[in-house]
mmCIF file of C-alpha atoms in Angstrom:
data_model
loop_
_atom_site.group_PDB
_atom_site.id
_atom_site.type_symbol
_atom_site.label_atom_id
_atom_site.label_comp_id
_atom_site.label_asym_id
_atom_site.label_seq_id
_atom_site.Cartn_x
_atom_site.Cartn_y
_atom_site.Cartn_z
ATOM 1 C CA MET A 1 123.554 -63.059 91.980
ATOM 2 C CA PRO A 2 122.141 -60.830 90.026
ATOM 3 C CA GLY A 3 123.466 -60.673 86.136
ATOM 4 C CA SER A 4 125.173 -57.303 84.343
ATOM 5 C CA ASP A 5 121.345 -56.874 83.285
ATOM 6 C CA TYR A 6 120.210 -56.386 86.162
ATOM 7 C CA TYR A 7 122.619 -53.881 87.278
ATOM 8 C CA GLU A 8 122.767 -51.899 83.590
ATOM 9 C CA ALA A 9 118.689 -51.497 84.311
ATOM 10 C CA LEU A 10 119.004 -50.564 87.823
ATOM 11 C CA ALA A 11 121.539 -47.352 86.607
ATOM 12 C CA ARG A 12 118.447 -46.721 83.974
ATOM 13 C CA LYS A 13 116.249 -46.448 86.607
ATOM 14 C CA VAL A 14 118.477 -44.876 88.420
ATOM 15 C CA LYS A 15 119.571 -42.790 85.743
ATOM 16 C CA ASN A 16 115.878 -41.747 84.402
ATOM 17 C CA LYS A 17 114.952 -40.742 88.749
ATOM 18 C CA ILE A 18 118.242 -38.131 88.569
ATOM 19 C CA GLU A 19 117.339 -37.027 85.124
ATOM 20 C CA ARG A 20 113.449 -35.762 86.775
ATOM 21 C CA ILE A 21 115.347 -34.379 89.600
ATOM 22 C CA ASP A 22 117.172 -32.670 87.670
ATOM 23 C CA GLN A 23 114.111 -31.361 85.894
ATOM 24 C CA THR A 24 112.113 -30.480 89.359
ATOM 25 C CA ALA A 25 114.981 -28.307 90.503
ATOM 26 C CA ILE A 26 115.457 -26.308 87.221
ATOM 27 C CA ALA A 27 111.646 -25.956 87.241
ATOM 28 C CA PHE A 28 111.798 -24.801 90.923
ATOM 29 C CA ALA A 29 115.450 -22.860 89.927
ATOM 30 C CA ARG A 30 112.577 -20.580 87.042
ATOM 31 C CA THR A 31 110.156 -20.686 90.043
ATOM 32 C CA LEU A 32 112.036 -18.692 92.328
ATOM 33 C CA GLU A 33 112.895 -16.670 90.082
ATOM 34 C CA GLU A 34 110.198 -15.947 88.320
ATOM 35 C CA PHE A 35 109.164 -14.999 92.354
ATOM 36 C CA SER A 36 111.760 -12.996 93.374
ATOM 37 C CA ASP A 37 111.370 -11.320 89.674
ATOM 38 C CA VAL A 38 107.732 -10.417 91.070
ATOM 39 C CA ILE A 39 108.507 -9.147 94.527
ATOM 40 C CA ASP A 40 111.455 -6.984 92.820
ATOM 41 C CA ALA A 41 109.175 -5.731 90.986
ATOM 42 C CA GLU A 42 106.568 -4.621 93.576
ATOM 43 C CA TYR A 43 109.135 -3.555 95.922
ATOM 44 C CA SER A 44 110.321 -0.990 92.981
ATOM 45 C CA LYS A 45 106.618 -0.096 92.473
ATOM 46 C CA VAL A 46 106.117 0.345 96.258
ATOM 47 C CA VAL A 47 110.199 2.787 96.513
ATOM 48 C CA ARG A 48 108.693 4.553 93.331
ATOM 49 C CA LEU A 49 105.064 5.543 95.139
ATOM 50 C CA THR A 50 106.300 6.313 98.329
ATOM 51 C CA VAL A 51 109.126 8.268 96.703
ATOM 52 C CA LEU A 52 106.265 10.432 94.323
ATOM 53 C CA LYS A 53 104.086 10.810 97.524
ATOM 54 C CA ILE A 54 106.626 12.681 99.190
ATOM 55 C CA TYR A 55 107.842 14.376 96.241
ATOM 56 C CA LYS A 56 104.662 15.511 95.434
ATOM 57 C CA ASN A 57 104.190 16.628 99.391
ATOM 58 C CA ILE A 58 106.956 19.122 99.200
ATOM 59 C CA VAL A 59 106.291 21.151 96.523
ATOM 60 C CA MET A 60 102.774 21.804 98.176
ATOM 61 C CA ARG A 61 104.591 22.590 100.995
ATOM 62 C CA SER A 62 107.097 24.942 99.509
ATOM 63 C CA PRO A 63 107.083 28.562 100.247
ATOM 64 C CA VAL A 64 105.869 30.850 97.498
ATOM 65 C CA ASP A 65 107.079 33.681 96.873
ATOM 66 C CA THR A 66 108.288 33.995 92.952
ATOM 67 C CA GLY A 67 107.932 30.169 92.759
ATOM 68 C CA ALA A 68 111.494 29.300 91.505
ATOM 69 C CA TYR A 69 111.921 27.506 95.078
ATOM 70 C CA ARG A 70 108.617 25.415 94.645
ATOM 71 C CA ALA A 71 109.588 24.651 90.634
ATOM 72 C CA SER A 72 113.040 23.581 91.400
ATOM 73 C CA HIS A 73 112.153 20.882 93.326
ATOM 74 C CA GLY A 74 113.312 17.375 91.718
ATOM 75 C CA ILE A 75 113.774 13.650 91.870
ATOM 76 C CA ALA A 76 117.004 12.319 90.377
ATOM 77 C CA THR A 77 118.752 8.441 90.536
ATOM 78 C CA GLY A 78 122.394 6.966 90.995
ATOM 79 C CA GLU A 79 124.271 9.855 91.654
ATOM 80 C CA GLU A 80 123.781 12.846 93.807
ATOM 81 C CA PRO A 81 122.392 16.039 91.288
ATOM 82 C CA GLY A 82 124.672 18.522 90.949
ATOM 83 C CA GLU A 83 124.402 22.278 92.210
ATOM 84 C CA THR A 84 122.563 23.471 89.096
ATOM 85 C CA GLU A 85 120.177 20.717 88.212
ATOM 86 C CA ASN A 86 116.750 20.885 87.840
ATOM 87 C CA ILE A 87 116.430 25.381 88.659
ATOM 88 C CA LYS A 88 113.721 26.483 86.761
ATOM 89 C CA GLY A 89 110.643 28.554 86.391
ATOM 90 C CA GLU A 90 107.411 27.692 88.083
ATOM 91 C CA GLN A 91 105.713 23.901 88.225
ATOM 92 C CA THR A 92 102.456 24.077 87.047
ATOM 93 C CA ASP A 93 98.961 21.796 88.551
ATOM 94 C CA ALA A 94 99.455 19.463 85.515
ATOM 95 C CA GLU A 95 103.245 19.051 85.103
ATOM 96 C CA LEU A 96 103.531 17.690 88.917
ATOM 97 C CA GLU A 97 100.263 15.672 87.479
ATOM 98 C CA MET A 98 102.771 14.957 84.474
ATOM 99 C CA LEU A 99 105.027 13.359 87.098
ATOM 100 C CA GLU A 100 102.571 11.816 88.982
ATOM 101 C CA ARG A 101 101.524 9.838 86.196
ATOM 102 C CA GLU A 102 104.945 9.479 84.111
ATOM 103 C CA PHE A 103 106.663 8.261 87.686
ATOM 104 C CA PRO A 104 105.976 5.048 88.223
ATOM 105 C CA ASP A 105 107.476 3.784 84.706
ATOM 106 C CA LEU A 106 110.528 5.474 85.857
ATOM 107 C CA ASN A 107 113.234 2.978 85.815
ATOM 108 C CA TRP A 108 114.483 2.789 88.696
ATOM 109 C CA LYS A 109 114.447 -0.973 90.158
ATOM 110 C CA VAL A 110 115.871 -3.083 93.512
ATOM 111 C CA GLY A 111 119.927 -2.092 92.746
ATOM 112 C CA ASP A 112 120.028 0.929 91.222
ATOM 113 C CA GLY A 113 120.851 3.043 94.001
ATOM 114 C CA THR A 114 119.717 6.055 95.673
ATOM 115 C CA ILE A 115 116.980 8.247 94.719
ATOM 116 C CA TRP A 116 117.490 12.123 95.557
ATOM 117 C CA ILE A 117 115.362 14.342 96.152
ATOM 118 C CA TYR A 118 116.058 17.790 95.935
ATOM 119 C CA ASN A 119 116.166 21.418 95.512
ATOM 120 C CA ASN A 120 118.934 24.041 93.962
ATOM 121 C CA GLN A 121 117.376 27.019 94.676
ATOM 122 C CA PRO A 122 120.655 28.886 97.029
ATOM 123 C CA TYR A 123 118.560 29.366 99.702
ATOM 124 C CA ALA A 124 117.384 26.080 99.448
ATOM 125 C CA GLY A 125 118.705 25.667 103.296
ATOM 126 C CA VAL A 126 117.483 28.775 104.831
ATOM 127 C CA LEU A 127 114.030 28.138 104.296
ATOM 128 C CA GLU A 128 114.383 24.741 105.357
ATOM 129 C CA THR A 129 115.752 26.592 108.925
ATOM 130 C CA GLY A 130 112.806 27.833 108.916
ATOM 131 C CA HIS A 131 113.378 31.825 107.802
ATOM 132 C CA SER A 132 110.060 31.738 106.220
ATOM 133 C CA LYS A 133 107.101 32.400 108.209
ATOM 134 C CA GLN A 134 105.022 30.100 105.331
ATOM 135 C CA THR A 135 106.927 27.227 106.435
ATOM 136 C CA PRO A 136 108.635 27.451 109.584
ATOM 137 C CA HIS A 137 109.471 23.576 110.480
ATOM 138 C CA GLY A 138 111.116 22.792 106.631
ATOM 139 C CA VAL A 139 109.703 21.308 103.553
ATOM 140 C CA TYR A 140 112.181 19.399 103.950
ATOM 141 C CA SER A 141 112.353 17.718 107.389
ATOM 142 C CA VAL A 142 108.922 17.661 107.216
ATOM 143 C CA ALA A 143 108.387 15.152 104.378
ATOM 144 C CA LEU A 144 110.926 12.731 105.931
ATOM 145 C CA ALA A 145 109.161 12.782 109.208
ATOM 146 C CA GLU A 146 105.928 11.695 107.219
ATOM 147 C CA PHE A 147 108.718 8.745 104.818
ATOM 148 C CA GLN A 148 107.998 5.978 107.540
ATOM 149 C CA THR A 149 103.473 6.939 107.288
ATOM 150 C CA ALA A 150 103.622 6.932 103.167
ATOM 151 C CA LEU A 151 105.437 3.645 103.281
ATOM 152 C CA GLU A 152 103.900 1.724 105.413
ATOM 153 C CA ASN A 153 100.642 2.786 103.751
ATOM 154 C CA GLU A 154 102.181 2.200 100.058
ATOM 155 C CA ILE A 155 103.048 -1.461 101.790
ATOM 156 C CA ARG A 156 100.017 -1.945 102.620
ATOM 157 C CA LYS A 157 98.257 -1.077 99.291
ATOM 158 C CA ALA A 158 100.871 -3.576 98.150
ATOM 159 C CA ARG A 159 99.906 -6.222 100.683
ATOM 160 C CA LEU A 160 97.070 -6.577 97.515
ATOM 161 C CA LEU A 161 100.013 -8.921 95.605
ATOM 162 C CA GLU A 162 100.323 -10.973 98.751
ATOM 163 C CA LEU A 163 96.817 -12.885 97.934
ATOM 164 C CA ARG A 164 98.357 -13.983 94.189
ATOM 165 C CA LEU A 165 101.595 -14.429 95.419
ATOM 166 C CA ILE A 166 99.867 -17.347 98.188
ATOM 167 C CA GLN A 167 98.447 -18.406 94.903
ATOM 168 C CA PHE A 168 101.357 -17.713 92.747
ATOM 169 C CA ASP A 169 101.382 -20.312 89.841
ATOM 170 C CA PRO A 170 104.434 -21.082 87.950
ATOM 171 C CA GLN A 171 102.664 -22.566 84.947
#
């Protein structure tokens, strides 16, 4: 029958193996967290770019008389925008280009809730129901019909990331 030294040595070996398993599990957990962060960031980027594309299409399709309707579109996150939010004067192409540069840095990320594209001009609903010869099918309804395609296109572009993820190196 083996002596106490044998059991102590066996206990040390088991303890060392458990410690190595723990270290491997911790490293694996860190790798999964990093991978999750990359996926969340890419998903957030895809959503933001899709929203921007839809927003830009809405602005460009907007019927123009005085320019107030076109200039009163907005993007908000979280809570639904109020009735008077973003009612302003004409929005220029330079402002749209600025928005396009700034929007990918919008703080929205996975888990932050709803992204709202809105127009709070009092007559926006009337324009949406076809009371403009410039946009007989509305503006937002057309954009909504295009949303699926825009999202799929952004997802396809992001697939370039998949090649990097396959070779994902946690170190």
